[in-house]
Coordinates of C-alpha atoms in Angstrom, one line a residue:
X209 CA -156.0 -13.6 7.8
X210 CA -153.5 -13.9 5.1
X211 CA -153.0 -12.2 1.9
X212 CA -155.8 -12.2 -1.0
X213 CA -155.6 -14.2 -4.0
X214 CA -153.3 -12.1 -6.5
X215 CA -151.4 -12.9 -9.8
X216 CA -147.5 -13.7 -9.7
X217 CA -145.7 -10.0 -10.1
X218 CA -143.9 -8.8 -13.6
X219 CA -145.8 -12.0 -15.2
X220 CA -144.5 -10.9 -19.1
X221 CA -146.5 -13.3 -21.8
X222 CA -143.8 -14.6 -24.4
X223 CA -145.2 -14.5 -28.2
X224 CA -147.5 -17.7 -28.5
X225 CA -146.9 -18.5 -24.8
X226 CA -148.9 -19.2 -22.0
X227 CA -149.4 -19.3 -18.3
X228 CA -150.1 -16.9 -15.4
X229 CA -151.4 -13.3 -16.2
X230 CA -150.0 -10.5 -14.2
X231 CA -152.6 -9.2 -11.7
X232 CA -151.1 -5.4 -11.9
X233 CA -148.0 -3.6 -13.0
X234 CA -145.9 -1.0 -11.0
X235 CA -143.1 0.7 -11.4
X236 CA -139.5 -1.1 -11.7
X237 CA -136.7 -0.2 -9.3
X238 CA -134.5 0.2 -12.6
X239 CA -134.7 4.3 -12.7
X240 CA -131.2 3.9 -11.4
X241 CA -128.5 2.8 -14.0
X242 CA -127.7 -1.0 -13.0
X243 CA -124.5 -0.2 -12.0
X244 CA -125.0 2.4 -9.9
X245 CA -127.9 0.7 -8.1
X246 CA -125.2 -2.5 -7.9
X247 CA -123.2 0.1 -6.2
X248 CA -125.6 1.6 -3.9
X249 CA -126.2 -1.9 -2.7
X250 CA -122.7 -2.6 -2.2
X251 CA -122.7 0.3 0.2
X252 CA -125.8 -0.8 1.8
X253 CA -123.9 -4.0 2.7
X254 CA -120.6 -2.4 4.0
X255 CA -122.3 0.1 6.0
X256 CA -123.9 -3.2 7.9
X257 CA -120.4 -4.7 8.1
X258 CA -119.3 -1.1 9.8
X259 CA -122.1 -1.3 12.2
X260 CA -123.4 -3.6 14.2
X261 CA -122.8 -7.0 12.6
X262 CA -126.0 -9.2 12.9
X263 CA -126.0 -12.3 14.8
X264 CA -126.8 -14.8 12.1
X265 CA -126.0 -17.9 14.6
X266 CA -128.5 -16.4 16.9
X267 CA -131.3 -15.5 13.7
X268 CA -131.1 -19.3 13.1
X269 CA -131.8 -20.5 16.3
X270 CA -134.6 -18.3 17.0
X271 CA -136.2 -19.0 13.7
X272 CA -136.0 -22.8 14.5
X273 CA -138.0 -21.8 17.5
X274 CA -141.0 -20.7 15.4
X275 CA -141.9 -24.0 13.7
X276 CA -142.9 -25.0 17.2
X277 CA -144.9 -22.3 18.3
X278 CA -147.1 -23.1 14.6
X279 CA -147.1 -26.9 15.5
X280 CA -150.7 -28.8 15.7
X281 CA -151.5 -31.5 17.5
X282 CA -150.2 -33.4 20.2
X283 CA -146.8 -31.4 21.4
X284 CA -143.7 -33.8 22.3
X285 CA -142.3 -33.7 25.7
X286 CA -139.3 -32.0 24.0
X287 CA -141.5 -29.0 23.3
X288 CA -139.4 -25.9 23.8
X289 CA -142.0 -23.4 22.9
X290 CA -143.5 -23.5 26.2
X291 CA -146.7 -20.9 26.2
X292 CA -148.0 -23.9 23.4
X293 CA -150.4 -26.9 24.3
X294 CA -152.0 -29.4 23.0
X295 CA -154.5 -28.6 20.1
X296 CA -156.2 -30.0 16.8
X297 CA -156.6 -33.4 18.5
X298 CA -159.7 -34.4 16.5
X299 CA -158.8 -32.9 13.5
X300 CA -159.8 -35.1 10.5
X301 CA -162.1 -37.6 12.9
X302 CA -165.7 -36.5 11.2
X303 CA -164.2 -38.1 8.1
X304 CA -162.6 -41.1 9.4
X305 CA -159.3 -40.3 9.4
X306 CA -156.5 -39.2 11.5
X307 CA -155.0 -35.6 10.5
X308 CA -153.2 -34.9 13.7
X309 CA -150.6 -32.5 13.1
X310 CA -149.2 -30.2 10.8
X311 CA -148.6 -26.8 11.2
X312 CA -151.1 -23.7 11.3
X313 CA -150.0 -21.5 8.7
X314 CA -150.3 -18.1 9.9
X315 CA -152.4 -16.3 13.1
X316 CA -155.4 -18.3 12.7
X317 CA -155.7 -22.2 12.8
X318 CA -156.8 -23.6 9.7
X319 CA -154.2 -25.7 8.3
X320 CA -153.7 -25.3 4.2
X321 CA -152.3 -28.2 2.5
X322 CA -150.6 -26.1 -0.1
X323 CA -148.4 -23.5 1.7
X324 CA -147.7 -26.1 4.3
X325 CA -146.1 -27.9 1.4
X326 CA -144.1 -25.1 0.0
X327 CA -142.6 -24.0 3.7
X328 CA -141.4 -27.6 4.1
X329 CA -140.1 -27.5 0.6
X330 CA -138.3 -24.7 1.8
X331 CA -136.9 -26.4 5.0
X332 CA -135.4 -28.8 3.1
X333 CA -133.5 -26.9 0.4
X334 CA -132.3 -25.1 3.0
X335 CA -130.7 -28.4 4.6
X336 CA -129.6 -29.8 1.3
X337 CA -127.7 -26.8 0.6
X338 CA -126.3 -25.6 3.8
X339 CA -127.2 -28.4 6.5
X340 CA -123.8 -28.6 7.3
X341 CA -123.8 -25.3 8.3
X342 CA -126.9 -26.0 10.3
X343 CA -125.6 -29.2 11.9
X344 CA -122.6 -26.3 12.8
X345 CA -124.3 -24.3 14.3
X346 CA -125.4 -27.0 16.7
X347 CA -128.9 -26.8 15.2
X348 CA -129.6 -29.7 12.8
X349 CA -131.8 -31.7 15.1
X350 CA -134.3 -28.9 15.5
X351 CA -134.3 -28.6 11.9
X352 CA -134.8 -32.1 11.1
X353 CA -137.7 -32.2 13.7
X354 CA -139.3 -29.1 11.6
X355 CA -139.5 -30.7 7.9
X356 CA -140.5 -33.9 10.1
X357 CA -143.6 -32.9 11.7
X358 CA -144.4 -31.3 8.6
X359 CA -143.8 -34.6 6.6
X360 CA -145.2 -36.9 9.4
X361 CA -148.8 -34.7 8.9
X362 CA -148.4 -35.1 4.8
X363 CA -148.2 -39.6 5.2
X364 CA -151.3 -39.1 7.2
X365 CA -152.7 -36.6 4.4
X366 CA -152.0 -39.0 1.8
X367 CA -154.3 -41.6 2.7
X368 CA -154.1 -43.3 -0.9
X369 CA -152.1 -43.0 -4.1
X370 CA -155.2 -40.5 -5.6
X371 CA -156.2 -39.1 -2.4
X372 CA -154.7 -36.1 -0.6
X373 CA -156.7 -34.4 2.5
X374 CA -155.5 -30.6 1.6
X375 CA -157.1 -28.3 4.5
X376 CA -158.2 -28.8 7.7
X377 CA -160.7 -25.9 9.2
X378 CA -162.4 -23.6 7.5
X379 CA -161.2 -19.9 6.9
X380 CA -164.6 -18.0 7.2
X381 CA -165.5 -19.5 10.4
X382 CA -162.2 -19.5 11.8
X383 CA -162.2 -15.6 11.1
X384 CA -164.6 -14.9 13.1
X385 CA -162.8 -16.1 16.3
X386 CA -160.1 -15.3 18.2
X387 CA -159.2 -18.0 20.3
X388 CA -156.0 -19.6 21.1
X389 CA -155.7 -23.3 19.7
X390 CA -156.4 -25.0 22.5
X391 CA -159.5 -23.9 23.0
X392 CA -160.7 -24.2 19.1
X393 CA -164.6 -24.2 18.8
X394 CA -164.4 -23.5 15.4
X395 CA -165.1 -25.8 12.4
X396 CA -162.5 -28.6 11.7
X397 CA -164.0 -29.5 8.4
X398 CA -161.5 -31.8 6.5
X399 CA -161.2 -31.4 2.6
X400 CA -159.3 -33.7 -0.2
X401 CA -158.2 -33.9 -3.4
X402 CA -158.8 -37.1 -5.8
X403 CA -160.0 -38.2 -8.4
X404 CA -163.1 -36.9 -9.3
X405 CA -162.0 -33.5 -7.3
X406 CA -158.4 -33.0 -8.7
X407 CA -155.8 -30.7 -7.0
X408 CA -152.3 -30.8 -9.3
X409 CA -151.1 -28.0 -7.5
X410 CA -151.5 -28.9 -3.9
X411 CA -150.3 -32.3 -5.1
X412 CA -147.7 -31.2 -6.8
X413 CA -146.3 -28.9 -3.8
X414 CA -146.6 -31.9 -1.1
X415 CA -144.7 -34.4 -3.9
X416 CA -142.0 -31.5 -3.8
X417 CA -141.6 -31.3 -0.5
X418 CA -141.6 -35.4 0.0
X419 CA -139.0 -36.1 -2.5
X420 CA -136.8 -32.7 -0.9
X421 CA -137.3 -34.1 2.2
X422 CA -136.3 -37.5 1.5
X423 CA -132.9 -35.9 0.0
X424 CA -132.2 -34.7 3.6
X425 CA -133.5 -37.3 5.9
X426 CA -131.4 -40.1 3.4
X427 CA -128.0 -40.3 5.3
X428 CA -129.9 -40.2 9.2
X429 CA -133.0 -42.2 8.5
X430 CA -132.8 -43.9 5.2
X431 CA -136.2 -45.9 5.6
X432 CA -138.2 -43.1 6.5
X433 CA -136.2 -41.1 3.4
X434 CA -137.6 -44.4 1.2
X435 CA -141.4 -44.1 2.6
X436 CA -141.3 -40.1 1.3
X437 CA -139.8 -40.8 -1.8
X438 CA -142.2 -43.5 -2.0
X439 CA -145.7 -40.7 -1.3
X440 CA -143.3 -38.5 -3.6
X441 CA -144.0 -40.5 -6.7
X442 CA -147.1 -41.6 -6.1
X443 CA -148.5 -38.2 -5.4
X444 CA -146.3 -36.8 -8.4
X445 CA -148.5 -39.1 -10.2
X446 CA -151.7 -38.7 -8.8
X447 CA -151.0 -35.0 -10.0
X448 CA -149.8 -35.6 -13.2
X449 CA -152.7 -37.8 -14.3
X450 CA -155.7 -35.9 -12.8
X451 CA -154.7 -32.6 -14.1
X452 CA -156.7 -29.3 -12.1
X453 CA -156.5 -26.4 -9.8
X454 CA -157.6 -27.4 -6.1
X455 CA -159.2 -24.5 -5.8
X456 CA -161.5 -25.2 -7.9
X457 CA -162.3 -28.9 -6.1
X458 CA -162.1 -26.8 -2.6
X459 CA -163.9 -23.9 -2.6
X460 CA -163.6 -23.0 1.1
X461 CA -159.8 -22.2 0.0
X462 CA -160.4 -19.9 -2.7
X463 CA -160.5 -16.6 -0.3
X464 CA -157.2 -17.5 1.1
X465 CA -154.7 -19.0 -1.1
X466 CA -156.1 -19.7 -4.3
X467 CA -153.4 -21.2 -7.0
X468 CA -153.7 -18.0 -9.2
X469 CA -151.1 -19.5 -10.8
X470 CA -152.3 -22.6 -11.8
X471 CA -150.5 -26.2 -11.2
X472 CA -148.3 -26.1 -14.3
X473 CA -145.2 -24.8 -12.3
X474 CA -146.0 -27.4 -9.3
X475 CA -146.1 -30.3 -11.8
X476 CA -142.4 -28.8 -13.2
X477 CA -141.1 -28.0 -9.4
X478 CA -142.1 -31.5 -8.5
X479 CA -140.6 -33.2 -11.3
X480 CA -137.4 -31.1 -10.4
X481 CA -137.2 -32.5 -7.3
X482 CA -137.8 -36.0 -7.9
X483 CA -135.4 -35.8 -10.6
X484 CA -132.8 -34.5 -7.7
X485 CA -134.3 -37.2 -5.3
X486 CA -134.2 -40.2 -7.8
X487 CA -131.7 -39.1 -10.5
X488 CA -133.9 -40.8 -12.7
X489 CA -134.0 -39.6 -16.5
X490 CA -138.1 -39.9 -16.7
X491 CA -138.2 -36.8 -14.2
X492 CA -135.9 -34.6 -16.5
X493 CA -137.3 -35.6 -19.3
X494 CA -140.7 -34.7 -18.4
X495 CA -139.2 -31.2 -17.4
X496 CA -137.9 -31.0 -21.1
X497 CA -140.8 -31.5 -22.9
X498 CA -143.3 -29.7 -20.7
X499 CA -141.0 -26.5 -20.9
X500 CA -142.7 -24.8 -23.3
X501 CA -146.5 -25.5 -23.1
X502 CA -146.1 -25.6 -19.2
X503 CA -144.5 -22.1 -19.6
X504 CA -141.1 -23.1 -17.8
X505 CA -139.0 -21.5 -20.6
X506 CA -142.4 -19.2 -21.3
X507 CA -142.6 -17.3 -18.4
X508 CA -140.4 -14.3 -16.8
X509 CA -141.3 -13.8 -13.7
X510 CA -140.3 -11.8 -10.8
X511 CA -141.4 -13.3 -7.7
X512 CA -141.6 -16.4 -6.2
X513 CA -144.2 -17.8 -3.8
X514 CA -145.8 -20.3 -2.1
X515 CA -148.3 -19.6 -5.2
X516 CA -145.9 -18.5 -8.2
X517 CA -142.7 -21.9 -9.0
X518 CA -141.2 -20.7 -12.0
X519 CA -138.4 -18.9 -11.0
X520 CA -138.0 -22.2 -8.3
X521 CA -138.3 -24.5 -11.4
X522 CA -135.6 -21.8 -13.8
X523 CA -133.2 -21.6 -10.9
X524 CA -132.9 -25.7 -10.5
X525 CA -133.2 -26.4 -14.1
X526 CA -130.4 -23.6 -14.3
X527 CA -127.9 -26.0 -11.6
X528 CA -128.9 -29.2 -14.0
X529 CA -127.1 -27.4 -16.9
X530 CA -124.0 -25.7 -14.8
X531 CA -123.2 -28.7 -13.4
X532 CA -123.2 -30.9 -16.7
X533 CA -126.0 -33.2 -15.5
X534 CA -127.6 -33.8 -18.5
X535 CA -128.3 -35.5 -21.9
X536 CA -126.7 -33.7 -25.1
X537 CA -130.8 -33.2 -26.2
X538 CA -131.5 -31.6 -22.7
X539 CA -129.3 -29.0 -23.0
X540 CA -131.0 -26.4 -25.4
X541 CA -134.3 -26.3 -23.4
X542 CA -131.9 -26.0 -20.0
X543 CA -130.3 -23.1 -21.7
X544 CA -133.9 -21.4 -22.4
X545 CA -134.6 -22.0 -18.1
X546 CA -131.4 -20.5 -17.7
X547 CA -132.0 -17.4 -19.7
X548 CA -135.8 -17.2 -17.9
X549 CA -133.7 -18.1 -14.4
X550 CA -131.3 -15.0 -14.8
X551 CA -134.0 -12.6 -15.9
X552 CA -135.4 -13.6 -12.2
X553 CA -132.0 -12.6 -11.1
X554 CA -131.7 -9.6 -13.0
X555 CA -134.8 -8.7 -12.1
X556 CA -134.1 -8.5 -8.4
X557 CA -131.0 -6.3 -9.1
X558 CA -133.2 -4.0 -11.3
X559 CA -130.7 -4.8 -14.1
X560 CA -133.3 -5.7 -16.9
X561 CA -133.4 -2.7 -19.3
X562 CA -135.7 -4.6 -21.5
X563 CA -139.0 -6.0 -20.7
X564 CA -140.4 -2.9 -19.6
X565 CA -141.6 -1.3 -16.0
X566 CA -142.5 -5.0 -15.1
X567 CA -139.2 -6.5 -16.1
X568 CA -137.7 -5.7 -12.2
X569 CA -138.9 -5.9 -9.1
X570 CA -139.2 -2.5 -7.5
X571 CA -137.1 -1.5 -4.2
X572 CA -137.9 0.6 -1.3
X573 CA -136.1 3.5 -0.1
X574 CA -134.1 1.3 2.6
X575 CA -133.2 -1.2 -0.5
X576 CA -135.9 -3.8 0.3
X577 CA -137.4 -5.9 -2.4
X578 CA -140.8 -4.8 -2.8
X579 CA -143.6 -6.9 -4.5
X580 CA -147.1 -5.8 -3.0
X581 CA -148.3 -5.0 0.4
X582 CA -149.8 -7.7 1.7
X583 CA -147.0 -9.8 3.4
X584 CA -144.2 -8.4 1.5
X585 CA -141.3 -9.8 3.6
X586 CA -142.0 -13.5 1.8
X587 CA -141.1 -12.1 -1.4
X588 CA -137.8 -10.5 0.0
X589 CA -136.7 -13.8 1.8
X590 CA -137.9 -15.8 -1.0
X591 CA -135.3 -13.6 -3.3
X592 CA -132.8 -13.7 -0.8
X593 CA -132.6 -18.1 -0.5
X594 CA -132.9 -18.3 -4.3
X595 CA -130.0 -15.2 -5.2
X596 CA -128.0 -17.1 -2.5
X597 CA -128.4 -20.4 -4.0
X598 CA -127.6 -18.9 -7.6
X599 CA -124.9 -17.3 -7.1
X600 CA -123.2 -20.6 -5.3
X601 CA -124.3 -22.8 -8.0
X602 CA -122.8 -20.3 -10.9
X603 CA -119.7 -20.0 -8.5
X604 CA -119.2 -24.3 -8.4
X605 CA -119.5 -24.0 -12.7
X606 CA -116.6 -21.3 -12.5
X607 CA -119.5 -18.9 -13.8
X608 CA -118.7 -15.1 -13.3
X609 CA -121.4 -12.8 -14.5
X610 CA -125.1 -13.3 -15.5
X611 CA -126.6 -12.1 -18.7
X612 CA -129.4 -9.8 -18.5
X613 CA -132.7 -9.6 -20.9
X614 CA -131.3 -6.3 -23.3
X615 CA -127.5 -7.3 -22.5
X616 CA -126.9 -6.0 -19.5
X617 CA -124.6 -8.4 -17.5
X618 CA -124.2 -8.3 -13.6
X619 CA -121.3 -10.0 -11.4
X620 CA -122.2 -13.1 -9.7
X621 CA -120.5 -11.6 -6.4
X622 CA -123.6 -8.8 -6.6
X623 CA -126.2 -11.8 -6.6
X624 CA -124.9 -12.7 -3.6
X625 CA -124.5 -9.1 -2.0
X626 CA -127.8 -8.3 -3.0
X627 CA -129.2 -11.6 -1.1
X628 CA -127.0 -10.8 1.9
X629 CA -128.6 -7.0 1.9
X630 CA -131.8 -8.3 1.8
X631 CA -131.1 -10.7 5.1
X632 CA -129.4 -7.7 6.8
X633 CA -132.5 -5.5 6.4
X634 CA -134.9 -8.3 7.5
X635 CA -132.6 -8.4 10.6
X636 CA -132.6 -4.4 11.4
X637 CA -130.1 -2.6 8.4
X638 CA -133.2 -0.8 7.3
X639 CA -134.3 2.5 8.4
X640 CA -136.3 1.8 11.0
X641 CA -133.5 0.0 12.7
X642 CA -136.0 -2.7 13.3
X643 CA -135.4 -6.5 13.2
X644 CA -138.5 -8.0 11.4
X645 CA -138.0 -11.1 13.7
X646 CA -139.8 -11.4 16.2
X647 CA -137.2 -11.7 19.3
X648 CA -134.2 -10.4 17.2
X649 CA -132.3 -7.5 18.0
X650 CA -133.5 -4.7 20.5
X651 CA -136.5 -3.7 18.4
X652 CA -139.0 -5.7 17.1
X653 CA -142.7 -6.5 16.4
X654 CA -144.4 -6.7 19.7
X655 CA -147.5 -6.9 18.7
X656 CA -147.5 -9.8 16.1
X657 CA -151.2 -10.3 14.4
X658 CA -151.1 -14.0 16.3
X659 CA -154.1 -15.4 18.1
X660 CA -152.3 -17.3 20.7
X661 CA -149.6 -15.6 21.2
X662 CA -151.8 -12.3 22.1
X663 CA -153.7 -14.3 24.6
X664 CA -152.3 -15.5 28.3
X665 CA -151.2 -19.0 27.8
X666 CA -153.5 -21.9 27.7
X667 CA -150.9 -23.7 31.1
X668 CA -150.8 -20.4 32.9
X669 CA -154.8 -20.0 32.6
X670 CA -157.0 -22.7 31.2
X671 CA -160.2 -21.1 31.8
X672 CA -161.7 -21.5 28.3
X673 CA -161.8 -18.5 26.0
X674 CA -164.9 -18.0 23.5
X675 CA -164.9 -16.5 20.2
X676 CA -165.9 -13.0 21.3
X677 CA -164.3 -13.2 23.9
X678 CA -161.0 -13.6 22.3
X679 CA -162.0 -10.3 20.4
X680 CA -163.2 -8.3 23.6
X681 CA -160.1 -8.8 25.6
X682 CA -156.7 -9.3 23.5
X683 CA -157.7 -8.7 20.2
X684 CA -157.7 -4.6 20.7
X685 CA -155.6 -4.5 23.5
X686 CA -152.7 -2.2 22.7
X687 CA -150.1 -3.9 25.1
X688 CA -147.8 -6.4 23.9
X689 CA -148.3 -9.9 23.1
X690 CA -147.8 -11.8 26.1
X691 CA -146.3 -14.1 24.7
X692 CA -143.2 -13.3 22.1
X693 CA -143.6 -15.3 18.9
X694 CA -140.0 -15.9 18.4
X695 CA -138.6 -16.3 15.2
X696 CA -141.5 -15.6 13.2
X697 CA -140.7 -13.0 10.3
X698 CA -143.7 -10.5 9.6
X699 CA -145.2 -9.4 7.0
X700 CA -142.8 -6.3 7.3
X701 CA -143.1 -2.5 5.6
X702 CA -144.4 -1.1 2.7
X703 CA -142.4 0.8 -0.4
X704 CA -141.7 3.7 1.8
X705 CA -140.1 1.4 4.7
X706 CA -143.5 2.3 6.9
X707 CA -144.4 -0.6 9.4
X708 CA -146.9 0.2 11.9
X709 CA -147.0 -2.1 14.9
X710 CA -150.8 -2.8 15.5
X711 CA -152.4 -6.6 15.7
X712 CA -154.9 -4.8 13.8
X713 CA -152.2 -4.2 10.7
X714 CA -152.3 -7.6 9.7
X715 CA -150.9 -7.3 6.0
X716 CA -147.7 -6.2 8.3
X717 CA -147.9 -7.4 11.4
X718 CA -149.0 -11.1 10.4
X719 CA -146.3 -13.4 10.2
X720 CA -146.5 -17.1 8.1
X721 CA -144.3 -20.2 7.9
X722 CA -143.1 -19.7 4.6
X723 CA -141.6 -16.6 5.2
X724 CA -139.1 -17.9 7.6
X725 CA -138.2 -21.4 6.4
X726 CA -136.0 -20.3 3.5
X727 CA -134.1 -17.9 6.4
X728 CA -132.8 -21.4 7.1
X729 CA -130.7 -21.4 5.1
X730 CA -129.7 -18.2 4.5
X731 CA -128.7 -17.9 8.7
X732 CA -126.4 -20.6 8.4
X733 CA -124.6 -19.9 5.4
X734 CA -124.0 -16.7 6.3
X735 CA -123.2 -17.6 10.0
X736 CA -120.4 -19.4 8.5
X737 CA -119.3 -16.9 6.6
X738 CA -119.2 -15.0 9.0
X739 CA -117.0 -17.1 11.8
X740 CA -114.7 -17.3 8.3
X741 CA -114.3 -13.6 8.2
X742 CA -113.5 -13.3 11.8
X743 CA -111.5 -15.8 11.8
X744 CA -109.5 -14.0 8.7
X745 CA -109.5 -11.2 10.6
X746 CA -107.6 -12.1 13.1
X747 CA -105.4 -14.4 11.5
X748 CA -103.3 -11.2 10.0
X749 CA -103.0 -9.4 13.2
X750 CA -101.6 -12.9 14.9
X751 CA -99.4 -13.0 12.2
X752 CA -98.3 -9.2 12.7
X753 CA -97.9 -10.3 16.0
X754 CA -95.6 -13.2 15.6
X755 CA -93.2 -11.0 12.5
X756 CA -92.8 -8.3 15.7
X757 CA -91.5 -10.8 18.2
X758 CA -89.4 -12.5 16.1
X759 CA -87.7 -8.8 14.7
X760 CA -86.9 -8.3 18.9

């Protein structure tokens, strides 16, 4: 299961514009004056510094680790996930086609074109703004084998330049099972896009992640960079031309992860990233003029999602105008996705005093970004690769504060803290003392809402399984998983920091792909960061050292 369709959070509709309504309000975090929640936070993160530090170096390698426990299809002999087999092999064969691969989203096994997308979107910003501190950490081939087999499955997807297979299995009948992969009996219904079924957003999403892909894979494999590029525009096309949601084309997918949002923000992100991937004016310049009735400039919002761009789509816009790269006629409509880009920002810091209850995004007792129940912990590691990403980008432009809707300003050093904070707690500073990934730490999830990994591996026992089956004996078992799905980052606590451990408790205890890809990033920047402060840290007391000796 994953979490119901909903509406983006804090959606605010701008006089005469349009887009995405908000689902429901709740109350802000910004009861606290903004600079004492800045300092509360600020506590928060030296109080982790006096503890424990975390193990970034460690939470990147492990989260590497998860992408192959979610792989379908045929597993390579460098496999490292070993309680994993072989599974999905006939996927896409009842329509003629070969969609081996991929990655199963969630616990179950369908695979859904349209988060798939978004978490190798995510893998890849990740590498194109701190791969070198992945390739540092000694872990850049196992994170260009992750956006790979996600990339490899989206060529075979995209079997021509209107056509895009977006799900393979069906959700309802896959429900009712609980099997481990290998021994799938469950429908493997494949579903597309085109023409006459049009699916901008799922489209849009897969042209994304192409043309971010291509960006990283362009200095180690420049021709297979070229081929995504190549699907990039093509798709980007395909989704540009033959404008509509894919729910509506696919209605087995409307249960699961409808595009509540529409495709207006994919066709934006898309053109972002092709604009990054080609630095070709068209992209841009399509950005420019769709900013206002695609609500890029329109829309504040507060969250972003696998569903929900436009903070994505502010937040790059935002680097294109810090960094100067730009026409003199871009730079007005820039400056509006900057404004909308910062009110993101502020939002998270609960530093919008106008806007009302839905201008900020509310935060639990523990400080944890809180959005809605179902799956919160994408939200807060969402917030915590975009802040992070911010607050780099306004520190290259020599930028030192961000301006906040009713003129509030914030530092650009509490972006960052707040992004680190946010990391921290996913790793255990919360009050639980819990690491919400699976593996980390001394306490963790044990009992992760995870078809195979609750059931005895398929090598160790391959007497089959059944449907029912699955449910009678390690569905309600109240052991632990047998098999630890390492890396994976749950859907985590509610407001009040509760978590209850229970397979059951799947709004918690459920873990997806796109909650850990942008931890990617965020690992390895601030594993460097912090060798670097060791590394200050005992440079000082060296040089003490040294001044002593040569006194004698």
């Amino acid at each position: 299961m994953r979490e119901a369709a909903q509406g983006p959070a804090h959606a605010k509709t701008p006089p005469g514009g349009s887009g995405p309504r908000a689902m429901r309000g709740r109350a802000a975090a910004g009861a606290l004056p903004g600079r004492l929640l800045a300092v509360a936070l600020l506590l928060l993160v030296a109080s982790s510094a006096e503890g424990k530090a975390h193990n970034y170096e460690d939470a990147l390698r492990k989260s590497l680790l998860y992408f192959e426990a979610q792989r379908s299809g045929r597993l390579p002999h460098s496999q490292r996930v070993a309680w994993r087999d072989h599974s999905g092999l006939t996927d896409g064969l009842e329509q003629g086609v070969d969609l081996v691969g991929g990655y199963y989203d969630a616990g179950d096994h369908v695979k859904f074109g349209l988060p798939m997308a978004f978490t190798v979107t995510m893998l890849s910003w990740s590498m194109i703004e701190y791969g070198d501190d992945v390739e540092a950490a000694g872990e850049l081939g196992h994170a260009l084998e992750a956006i790979k087999w996600g990339t490899d499955y989206f060529i075979k997807a995209h079997t021509k330049p209107d056509e895009l297979w977006a799900e393979v299995g069906d959700g309802d009948t896959d429900h009712y099972c609980w099997q481990r992969p290998e021994d799938m009996t469950t429908s493997r219904q494949a579903y597309k896009v085109d023409r006459e079924r049009p699916g901008s957003d799922v489209a849009g999403e897969t042209a994304a992640a192409m043309a971010a892909a291509s960006i990283v894979f362009r200095r180690s494999n420049p021709h297979y960079a070229h081929l995504l590029l190549h699907h990039a525009q093509q798709l980007f096309e395909f989704a540009d031309k033959y404008r509509g949601k894919y729910d509506s084309s696919i209605a087995e997918v409307k249960s699961y992860y409808a595009s509540v949002s529409g495709y207006k923000d994919e066709l934006l992100w898309a053109a972002l990233w092709l604009h990054r991937a080609t630095s070709k004016a068209e992209y841009l310049d399509y950005v420019v003029d769709k900013a206002d009735c695609f609500g890029g400039t329109g829309w504040a919002i507060t969250e972003f999602s696998w569903d929900v761009k436009y903070a994505g789509v502010q937040i790059l816009a935002a680097r294109l105008l810090l960094r100067g790269e730009h026409e003199a006629h871009h730079r007005s409509t820039l400056e509006q996705y900057m404004a909308k880009a910062e009110h993101y920002v502020c939002g998270c810091l609960g530093r919008n005093t106008a806007g009302g209850a839905d201008a900020n995004v509310e935060r639990s007792t523990g400080g944890m970004l809180y959005v809605r129940q179902w799956n919160n912990m994408q939200y807060v590691t969402n917030a915590a690769f975009l802040l992070a990403a911010y607050a780099d980008y306004l520190a290259d432009a020599g930028v030192e504060t961000v301006t906040c809707a009713g003129g509030e300003t914030a530092e650009a050093g509490e972006v960052f803290a707040l992004a680190r904070a946010q990391v921290d707690y996913v790793l255990g500073t919360n009050p639980r003392g819990i690491s919400y990934l699976v593996g980390y730490g001394a306490k963790y999830p044990n009992r992760v809402h995870h078809r195979a990994a609750s059931i005895v591996p398929y090598k160790h026992s391959k007497e089959f399984i059944g449907c029912t089956q699955g449910f009678d004996h390690w569905f309600g078992r109240r052991s632990s998983n047998p098999n630890v799905l390492v890396g994976a980052i749950v859907g985590g606590p509610d407001r009040r920091d509760r978590f209850r451990d229970n397979r059951e408790n799947y709004m918690q205890t459920e873990a997806c792909t796109y909650n850990t890809a942008p931890m990617i990033g965020m690992f390895a920047k601030l594993n460097r960061m912090a060798r670097q402060e060791r590394e200050q840290e005992v440079a000082p007391a060296t040089s003490t050292v040294t001044r002593t000796a040569a006194e004698v």
